[in-house]
C-alpha positions as YAML, in Angstrom:
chain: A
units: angstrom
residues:
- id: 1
  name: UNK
  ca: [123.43, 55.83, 111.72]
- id: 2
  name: UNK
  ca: [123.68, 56.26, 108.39]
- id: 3
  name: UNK
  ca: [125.86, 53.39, 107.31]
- id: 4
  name: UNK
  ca: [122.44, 51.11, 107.84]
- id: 5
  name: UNK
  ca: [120.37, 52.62, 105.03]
- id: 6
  name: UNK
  ca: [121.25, 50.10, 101.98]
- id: 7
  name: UNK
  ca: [123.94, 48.35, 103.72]
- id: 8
  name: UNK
  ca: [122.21, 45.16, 104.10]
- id: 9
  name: UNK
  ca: [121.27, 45.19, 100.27]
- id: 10
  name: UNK
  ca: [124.76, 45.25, 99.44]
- id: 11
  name: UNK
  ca: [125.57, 41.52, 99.43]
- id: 12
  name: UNK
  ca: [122.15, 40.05, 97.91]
- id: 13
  name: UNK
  ca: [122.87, 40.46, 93.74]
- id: 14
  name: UNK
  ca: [123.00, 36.74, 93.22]
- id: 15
  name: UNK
  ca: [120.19, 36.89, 91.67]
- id: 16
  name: UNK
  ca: [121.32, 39.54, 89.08]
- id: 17
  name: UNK
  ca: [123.81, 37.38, 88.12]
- id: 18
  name: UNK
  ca: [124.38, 36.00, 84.35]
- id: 19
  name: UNK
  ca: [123.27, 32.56, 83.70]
- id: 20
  name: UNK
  ca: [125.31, 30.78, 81.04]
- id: 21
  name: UNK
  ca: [123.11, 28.74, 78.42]
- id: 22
  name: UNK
  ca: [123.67, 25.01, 78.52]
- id: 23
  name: UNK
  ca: [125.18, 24.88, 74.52]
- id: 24
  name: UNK
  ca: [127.77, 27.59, 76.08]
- id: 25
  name: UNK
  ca: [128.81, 25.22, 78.78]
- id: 26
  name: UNK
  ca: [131.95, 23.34, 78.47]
- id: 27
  name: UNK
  ca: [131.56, 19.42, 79.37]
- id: 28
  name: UNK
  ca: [135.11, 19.17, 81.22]
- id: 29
  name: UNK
  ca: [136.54, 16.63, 78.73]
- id: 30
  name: UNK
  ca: [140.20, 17.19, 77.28]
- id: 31
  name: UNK
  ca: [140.35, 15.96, 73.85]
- id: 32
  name: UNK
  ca: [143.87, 14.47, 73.45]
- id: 33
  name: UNK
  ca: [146.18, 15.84, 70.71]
- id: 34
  name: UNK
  ca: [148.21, 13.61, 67.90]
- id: 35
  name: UNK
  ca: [150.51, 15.50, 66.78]
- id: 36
  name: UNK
  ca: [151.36, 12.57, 63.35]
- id: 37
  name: UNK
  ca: [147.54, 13.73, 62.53]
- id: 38
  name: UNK
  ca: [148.19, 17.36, 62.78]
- id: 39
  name: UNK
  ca: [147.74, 19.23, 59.92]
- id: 40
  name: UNK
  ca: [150.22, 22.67, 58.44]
- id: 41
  name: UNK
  ca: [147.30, 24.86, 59.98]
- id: 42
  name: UNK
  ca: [147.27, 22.92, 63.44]
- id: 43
  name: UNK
  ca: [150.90, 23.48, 63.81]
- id: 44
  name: UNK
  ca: [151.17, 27.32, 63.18]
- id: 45
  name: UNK
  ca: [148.58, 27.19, 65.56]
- id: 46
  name: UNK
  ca: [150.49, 25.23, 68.00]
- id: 47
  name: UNK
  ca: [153.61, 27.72, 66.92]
- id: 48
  name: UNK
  ca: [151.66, 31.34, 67.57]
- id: 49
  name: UNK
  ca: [150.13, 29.55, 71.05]
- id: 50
  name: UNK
  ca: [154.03, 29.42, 72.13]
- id: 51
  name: UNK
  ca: [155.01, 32.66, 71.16]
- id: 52
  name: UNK
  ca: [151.78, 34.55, 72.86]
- id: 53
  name: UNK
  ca: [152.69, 32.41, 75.80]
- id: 54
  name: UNK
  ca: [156.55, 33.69, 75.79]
- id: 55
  name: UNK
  ca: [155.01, 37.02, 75.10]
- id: 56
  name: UNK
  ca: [152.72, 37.64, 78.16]
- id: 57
  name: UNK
  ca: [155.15, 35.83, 80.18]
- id: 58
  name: UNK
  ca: [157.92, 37.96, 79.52]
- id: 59
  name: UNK
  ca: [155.78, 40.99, 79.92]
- id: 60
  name: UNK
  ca: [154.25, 40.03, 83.41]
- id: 61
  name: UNK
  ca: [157.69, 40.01, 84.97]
...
């Protein structure tokens, strides 16, 4: 009885949802990586990426 008051409404928010702008919107495309054009900021980069990777993986287990 009173499970049917608001029920229904429950599952129709799609329209409430966010809409991401099209310059926010990623095209899909890898760009591909040389490391011989890699510059001393590129590869700290490269080395802090690795260690925040061993990081979380070591603290998921």
């Amino acid at each position: 009885m009173g499970r049917s008051r608001g029920h229904s409404n429950r599952d129709k928010n799609t329209a409430k949802l966010p809409q991401v702008p099209k310059n926010m919107k990623s095209d899909g495309l890898d760009v591909e990586f040389d490391r011989d054009l890699a510059d001393h900021e590129d590869l700290e980069a490269m080395a802090r990426s690795k260690a925040a990777d061993a990081r979380a993986k070591s603290q998921k287990r």
